[in-house]
Coordinates of N, CA, C and O in Angstrom, one line a residue:
Q244 N 61.1 -29.9 0.3 CA 61.6 -28.5 0.8 C 61.0 -27.6 0.1 O 60.7 -27.5 -0.7
V245 N 61.0 -26.2 1.1 CA 60.5 -25.0 0.7 C 61.4 -23.8 0.8 O 61.8 -24.0 1.9
Q246 N 61.5 -23.3 -0.4 CA 62.5 -22.1 0.0 C 61.4 -20.7 -0.2 O 60.6 -20.9 -0.9
I247 N 62.0 -19.6 0.7 CA 61.0 -18.4 0.8 C 61.8 -17.4 0.3 O 63.1 -17.4 1.0
V248 N 61.6 -16.6 -0.4 CA 62.4 -15.3 -0.8 C 61.1 -14.3 -0.6 O 60.0 -14.5 -0.9
Q249 N 61.5 -13.1 0.3 CA 60.2 -12.4 0.3 C 61.2 -10.7 0.0 O 62.2 -10.8 -0.3
S250 N 60.2 -10.0 -0.2 CA 60.6 -8.7 -0.8 C 59.9 -7.5 -0.4 O 58.7 -7.8 0.0
G251 N 59.9 -6.4 -0.1 CA 59.2 -5.3 0.3 C 59.4 -4.9 1.5 O 60.8 -5.3 1.8
G252 N 58.8 -4.2 2.4 CA 59.4 -3.7 3.4 C 60.3 -2.2 3.8 O 60.0 -1.9 2.5
G253 N 61.0 -1.8 4.4 CA 61.5 -0.5 4.5 C 61.4 0.3 5.7 O 60.1 0.0 6.6
A254 N 61.1 1.5 5.3 CA 60.6 2.9 6.1 C 59.5 3.9 5.5 O 59.9 3.7 4.7
V255 N 58.9 4.0 6.4 CA 57.6 5.1 5.6 C 56.8 5.8 7.3 O 57.5 5.5 8.6
Q256 N 56.7 7.0 6.6 CA 56.0 7.9 7.8 C 54.9 7.2 8.4 O 53.9 6.4 7.4
A257 N 54.3 7.9 9.6 CA 52.9 7.1 9.6 C 51.9 7.6 8.6 O 51.7 8.9 8.0
G258 N 50.8 6.8 8.6 CA 50.0 6.9 7.3 C 50.3 7.0 5.9 O 49.5 6.7 5.4
G259 N 51.3 6.2 5.7 CA 51.6 5.8 4.6 C 51.5 4.2 4.2 O 50.9 3.6 5.4
S260 N 51.9 3.5 3.3 CA 51.6 2.3 2.8 C 52.8 1.6 2.3 O 53.7 2.1 2.2
L261 N 52.8 0.3 2.8 CA 54.2 -0.4 1.8 C 53.4 -1.7 1.5 O 52.3 -2.1 2.1
R262 N 54.2 -2.1 1.4 CA 53.5 -4.0 0.6 C 54.6 -5.1 0.3 O 55.7 -4.6 -0.1
L263 N 54.6 -6.2 1.1 CA 55.6 -7.2 1.2 C 54.8 -8.2 0.1 O 53.7 -8.3 -0.2
S264 N 56.1 -9.2 -0.1 CA 55.8 -10.0 -0.9 C 56.6 -11.4 -0.5 O 57.8 -10.9 -0.2
C265 N 56.0 -12.4 -0.6 CA 57.2 -13.4 -0.6 C 56.9 -14.6 -1.8 O 55.3 -15.0 -2.0
V266 N 57.4 -15.2 -2.1 CA 57.3 -16.4 -3.4 C 58.3 -17.8 -2.9 O 59.3 -17.6 -2.0
A267 N 56.9 -18.7 -2.4 CA 57.5 -20.1 -2.1 C 58.0 -20.9 -3.5 O 57.0 -21.6 -4.3
S268 N 58.8 -21.3 -3.2 CA 59.7 -22.2 -4.0 C 59.5 -23.8 -3.5 O 60.2 -24.1 -2.5
V269 N 58.5 -24.6 -4.0 CA 58.8 -25.9 -3.7 C 59.5 -26.9 -4.8 O 59.4 -26.4 -6.1
A270 N 60.5 -27.8 -4.4 CA 61.2 -28.7 -4.7 C 60.5 -29.8 -5.5 O 59.3 -30.3 -5.2
S271 N 60.6 -30.3 -6.8 CA 60.2 -31.0 -7.6 C 60.0 -32.4 -7.2 O 60.9 -32.7 -6.4
G272 N 58.8 -33.3 -7.4 CA 59.1 -34.7 -6.7 C 58.3 -34.6 -5.2 O 57.9 -35.4 -4.6
E273 N 58.0 -33.3 -4.8 CA 57.3 -33.0 -3.3 C 55.8 -33.5 -3.8 O 55.1 -33.3 -4.4
T274 N 55.6 -34.0 -2.3 CA 54.3 -35.1 -2.1 C 53.0 -34.1 -1.6 O 52.2 -34.5 -1.4
F275 N 53.9 -32.8 -1.1 CA 52.8 -32.1 -0.2 C 52.3 -30.9 -0.9 O 52.6 -30.6 -2.2
F276 N 51.4 -30.1 -0.4 CA 50.8 -29.0 -1.1 C 50.8 -27.9 0.2 O 51.1 -28.4 1.2
I277 N 51.0 -26.5 -0.3 CA 50.8 -25.5 0.5 C 49.3 -25.1 0.8 O 48.4 -25.3 0.2
D278 N 49.4 -25.4 2.2 CA 47.8 -25.1 2.8 C 48.1 -23.4 2.7 O 47.5 -22.9 2.1
H279 N 48.2 -23.1 4.3 CA 48.0 -21.6 4.9 C 49.3 -21.4 4.7 O 50.2 -21.8 4.6
M280 N 48.8 -19.7 4.1 CA 50.3 -18.7 3.8 C 50.0 -17.6 5.1 O 48.9 -17.2 5.0
G281 N 50.6 -17.1 5.5 CA 50.8 -16.1 6.3 C 51.7 -14.7 6.7 O 52.9 -15.5 6.4
W282 N 51.7 -13.7 7.2 CA 52.6 -12.6 7.9 C 52.4 -12.9 8.8 O 51.2 -12.7 9.8
Y283 N 53.4 -13.0 9.8 CA 53.5 -12.9 11.2 C 54.7 -11.6 11.7 O 55.2 -11.3 10.5
R284 N 54.5 -10.7 12.8 CA 55.6 -10.1 13.0 C 55.9 -10.2 14.3 O 55.2 -10.5 15.4
Q285 N 57.3 -9.4 14.4 CA 57.7 -9.6 15.7 C 58.3 -7.8 16.1 O 59.1 -7.6 15.7
A286 N 57.8 -7.3 17.2 CA 58.6 -5.6 17.6 C 59.5 -6.6 18.6 O 59.3 -7.6 19.5
P287 N 60.4 -5.5 18.7 CA 61.5 -5.6 19.8 C 60.9 -5.9 21.3 O 60.0 -5.3 21.6
G288 N 61.5 -6.7 22.2 CA 61.0 -7.1 23.4 C 59.6 -7.4 23.2 O 59.0 -7.8 24.3
K289 N 59.1 -7.6 21.9 CA 57.5 -8.6 22.1 C 57.8 -9.8 21.8 O 58.5 -10.6 20.8
Q290 N 56.6 -11.0 21.9 CA 56.6 -12.0 20.9 C 56.0 -12.5 19.5 O 55.3 -11.2 19.4
R291 N 56.3 -13.1 19.1 CA 56.0 -13.0 17.3 C 54.2 -13.2 17.6 O 53.9 -13.8 18.3
E292 N 53.5 -12.2 16.7 CA 52.2 -12.4 16.7 C 51.8 -12.6 15.2 O 52.0 -12.2 14.1
L293 N 50.4 -12.8 15.3 CA 49.6 -13.0 13.8 C 49.1 -11.6 13.2 O 48.9 -10.9 13.9
A294 N 49.7 -11.8 11.9 CA 49.3 -10.0 11.1 C 47.8 -11.0 10.1 O 46.7 -10.4 10.8
A295 N 48.1 -11.5 9.5 CA 47.3 -12.3 8.7 C 47.5 -13.4 7.9 O 48.5 -14.0 8.2
I296 N 46.6 -14.3 7.8 CA 46.8 -15.6 7.0 C 45.8 -15.9 6.1 O 44.4 -15.3 6.3
I297 N 46.0 -16.3 5.5 CA 44.9 -17.0 4.4 C 45.5 -18.5 4.0 O 46.4 -18.8 4.0
N298 N 44.1 -19.1 3.6 CA 44.3 -20.7 3.4 C 44.0 -21.1 1.9 O 44.1 -19.9 0.9
R299 N 44.1 -22.0 1.2 CA 44.0 -22.1 -0.4 C 43.1 -21.9 -1.0 O 42.7 -21.7 -2.1
Y300 N 41.7 -21.6 0.1 CA 40.4 -21.4 -1.0 C 40.4 -19.6 -0.4 O 39.7 -19.3 -0.6
N301 N 41.4 -18.9 -0.3 CA 41.9 -17.6 0.0 C 40.5 -17.3 1.0 O 40.2 -15.8 1.3
S302 N 40.3 -18.0 2.0 CA 39.8 -17.6 3.3 C 40.8 -16.8 4.3 O 41.6 -17.2 4.2
T303 N 40.3 -15.5 4.8 CA 41.8 -14.8 5.3 C 41.0 -14.9 6.8 O 39.8 -14.6 7.3
F304 N 42.5 -14.2 7.8 CA 41.9 -14.2 9.1 C 43.0 -12.9 9.2 O 43.7 -12.8 8.9
Y305 N 42.4 -11.7 10.3 CA 43.4 -10.8 10.5 C 43.7 -10.7 12.0 O 42.7 -11.1 12.7
G306 N 44.6 -10.3 12.6 CA 44.8 -9.5 13.9 C 44.0 -8.8 14.2 O 43.9 -7.7 13.1
D307 N 43.4 -8.2 15.2 CA 42.7 -7.7 15.8 C 43.1 -6.1 15.2 O 42.7 -4.9 14.7
S308 N 45.2 -6.0 15.4 CA 45.5 -4.7 15.6 C 45.9 -4.2 13.9 O 46.2 -3.0 13.8
V309 N 45.3 -5.1 13.0 CA 45.6 -4.9 12.1 C 44.2 -4.8 10.8 O 44.5 -4.3 9.6
K310 N 43.5 -5.1 11.3 CA 42.3 -5.3 10.5 C 41.8 -4.2 10.2 O 42.1 -3.1 10.7
G311 N 41.0 -3.8 8.6 CA 40.9 -3.0 8.3 C 41.9 -2.2 7.6 O 41.2 -0.9 6.7
R312 N 43.0 -2.4 7.9 CA 44.3 -1.4 7.4 C 45.0 -2.7 6.6 O 45.4 -2.0 5.7
F313 N 45.1 -3.5 6.8 CA 46.0 -4.6 6.3 C 45.0 -5.7 5.1 O 44.2 -5.8 5.3
S314 N 45.8 -6.0 4.2 CA 44.9 -6.7 3.1 C 45.8 -8.0 2.9 O 47.0 -7.3 2.0
I315 N 45.5 -9.0 2.9 CA 46.5 -10.5 2.4 C 45.8 -10.9 1.3 O 44.7 -11.0 1.0
S316 N 46.2 -11.4 0.2 CA 46.4 -12.1 -0.9 C 46.9 -13.0 -1.3 O 48.5 -12.9 -1.3
R317 N 46.7 -14.1 -2.3 CA 47.5 -15.1 -2.7 C 47.6 -15.3 -4.4 O 46.0 -15.3 -4.5
D318 N 48.7 -15.8 -5.1 CA 48.1 -16.4 -6.3 C 48.9 -18.2 -6.3 O 49.9 -18.3 -5.9
N319 N 47.7 -18.9 -6.0 CA 48.2 -20.1 -5.4 C 49.1 -21.1 -6.9 O 49.8 -21.5 -6.6
A320 N 48.8 -20.2 -8.1 CA 49.3 -20.5 -9.1 C 50.8 -20.6 -9.1 O 51.7 -21.1 -9.4
K321 N 51.5 -19.6 -8.5 CA 52.9 -19.3 -8.7 C 53.4 -18.8 -7.2 O 54.2 -18.8 -6.9
N322 N 52.7 -19.6 -6.3 CA 53.1 -19.8 -4.6 C 53.4 -18.3 -4.5 O 54.5 -18.3 -3.5
T323 N 52.6 -17.1 -4.8 CA 52.9 -15.9 -3.9 C 52.2 -15.6 -3.2 O 51.2 -15.3 -3.2
L324 N 52.6 -14.9 -2.3 CA 51.8 -14.3 -1.2 C 52.1 -12.8 -0.9 O 53.2 -12.1 -1.0
L325 N 50.8 -12.0 -0.5 CA 50.8 -10.6 -0.8 C 50.5 -9.9 0.3 O 49.4 -10.5 1.0
L326 N 51.0 -8.7 0.8 CA 50.4 -8.5 2.3 C 50.9 -7.0 1.8 O 51.4 -5.9 1.9
Q327 N 49.6 -6.1 1.7 CA 49.2 -4.8 1.2 C 49.0 -4.1 2.8 O 48.3 -4.5 3.2
M328 N 49.8 -2.9 3.2 CA 49.6 -2.7 4.5 C 49.3 -0.8 4.5 O 50.3 -0.3 4.1
N329 N 48.4 -0.4 5.1 CA 47.9 0.8 4.3 C 47.5 1.4 6.2 O 47.7 1.1 7.2
S330 N 47.6 3.1 5.9 CA 47.5 3.7 7.0 C 48.4 3.0 8.4 O 48.0 2.8 9.4
L331 N 49.8 2.7 7.8 CA 50.3 2.3 8.9 C 50.6 3.2 10.1 O 50.6 4.5 10.1
K332 N 51.0 2.7 11.5 CA 51.1 3.2 12.4 C 52.3 3.3 13.3 O 52.9 1.7 12.6
P333 N 53.1 3.8 14.0 CA 54.5 3.6 14.7 C 54.1 2.3 15.0 O 55.5 1.2 15.1
E334 N 53.6 1.7 16.0 CA 53.0 0.3 16.6 C 53.2 -0.9 15.3 O 53.0 -1.7 16.0
D335 N 53.2 -0.7 14.0 CA 53.3 -1.4 13.2 C 55.0 -1.8 12.9 O 55.3 -2.9 11.9
T336 N 55.7 -1.1 13.6 CA 57.0 -1.7 13.7 C 57.5 -2.8 14.1 O 57.1 -2.8 15.3
A337 N 58.3 -3.5 13.1 CA 58.6 -4.7 13.6 C 59.1 -5.7 12.6 O 59.5 -4.8 11.3
V338 N 59.4 -6.9 12.5 CA 60.5 -7.5 11.5 C 59.3 -8.4 11.4 O 58.6 -8.9 12.3
Y339 N 58.9 -8.6 10.0 CA 57.9 -9.3 9.4 C 58.2 -10.3 8.9 O 59.1 -10.5 8.1
Y340 N 57.4 -11.6 9.0 CA 58.1 -13.1 8.6 C 56.8 -13.4 7.8 O 55.8 -13.1 8.3
C341 N 57.6 -13.6 6.6 CA 56.4 -14.8 5.9 C 56.7 -16.5 6.0 O 57.8 -17.1 6.5
N342 N 55.4 -16.9 6.4 CA 55.2 -17.9 6.9 C 54.3 -19.3 5.5 O 53.6 -18.5 5.2
V343 N 54.8 -20.1 5.7 CA 54.2 -21.3 4.7 C 53.9 -22.5 5.3 O 55.1 -23.1 6.0
K344 N 52.6 -22.6 5.3 CA 52.2 -24.1 6.0 C 52.0 -25.2 5.0 O 51.1 -24.8 3.7
T345 N 52.5 -26.2 4.8 CA 52.5 -27.1 4.2 C 51.7 -28.2 4.7 O 51.9 -28.8 5.9
F346 N 51.0 -29.2 4.2 CA 50.3 -30.4 4.7 C 50.6 -31.7 3.6 O 50.6 -31.7 2.2
S347 N 51.3 -32.8 4.4 CA 51.5 -33.9 3.3 C 50.2 -35.0 3.6 O 50.1 -35.5 4.3
P348 N 50.0 -35.5 2.2 CA 48.5 -36.2 2.6 C 49.1 -37.6 3.1 O 48.7 -38.6 3.6
R349 N 50.0 -37.8 2.4 CA 50.7 -39.4 2.6 C 50.8 -39.6 3.8 O 51.3 -40.2 4.6
E350 N 51.8 -38.7 4.3 CA 52.5 -38.3 5.8 C 51.5 -38.2 6.7 O 52.0 -38.2 8.1
K351 N 50.8 -37.5 6.3 CA 49.4 -36.7 7.1 C 50.2 -35.8 8.3 O 49.6 -35.8 9.6
R352 N 50.7 -34.9 8.1 CA 51.4 -34.3 8.8 C 51.5 -32.4 8.0 O 52.0 -32.8 7.0
Y353 N 51.4 -31.7 8.8 CA 52.0 -30.1 8.2 C 53.2 -29.7 8.9 O 54.2 -30.5 9.8
N354 N 53.6 -29.2 8.3 CA 55.4 -28.4 8.3 C 55.1 -26.9 7.8 O 54.2 -26.7 7.4
D355 N 56.0 -26.3 9.2 CA 56.0 -24.8 8.8 C 57.5 -24.3 8.2 O 58.3 -25.0 8.4
Y356 N 57.5 -23.3 7.3 CA 58.7 -22.9 7.0 C 58.3 -21.3 7.0 O 57.4 -20.7 6.8
W357 N 59.6 -20.4 6.9 CA 59.8 -19.7 7.6 C 60.9 -18.8 6.6 O 61.7 -19.2 6.6
D358 N 60.8 -17.2 6.4 CA 61.8 -16.3 5.9 C 62.4 -16.1 6.6 O 62.1 -16.5 7.8
Q359 N 63.8 -15.2 6.3 CA 64.2 -14.4 7.6 C 64.0 -13.1 8.2 O 64.3 -13.1 8.9
G360 N 62.9 -12.7 7.4 CA 62.3 -11.5 8.1 C 62.5 -10.3 7.2 O 64.0 -10.4 6.6
T361 N 61.4 -9.5 7.1 CA 62.4 -8.3 6.9 C 61.7 -7.1 7.8 O 60.5 -7.2 8.2
Q362 N 62.6 -5.6 8.1 CA 62.2 -5.1 9.0 C 61.0 -3.8 8.2 O 61.3 -3.6 7.2
V363 N 60.2 -3.6 8.9 CA 59.2 -1.9 8.4 C 59.3 -1.6 9.8 O 59.3 -1.5 10.6
T364 N 59.6 -0.3 9.5 CA 59.7 0.8 10.6 C 58.8 1.9 9.9 O 58.7 2.7 8.7
V365 N 58.0 2.4 10.8 CA 57.1 3.2 10.8 C 57.7 4.6 12.1 O 57.3 4.6 13.0
S366 N 57.6 5.7 11.0 CA 57.7 6.8 12.2 C 57.0 7.7 12.1 O 55.9 7.9 11.0
S367 N 56.4 8.4 13.2 CA 55.6 9.2 13.6 C 55.8 10.5 13.3 O 57.0 11.0 12.7

């Protein structure tokens, strides 16, 4: 199993910056590895959407709405994921979720793990 602890978030004015981080803890004896890690967000009344993801080779992908403003990075040795958010806009207001996708070579199966989410509020 994987437990995820997220930190960061909060409230900021438009044009400001925030940083989110999450740490994934893997129980000893597990036979899977962490593949993709990513950040998703969900605004009130809207569906959850991808903000940014990064694979274990540090290849990244960003949603169109955050491209050029957000930067995702990870430390594989520490199972830590970061999201640096710059030039924030009111439309970035949402609950942000850290996602960890694992792969088991033995079971040939992916599993997704999510944290409880953290609120990011950007005021105009």
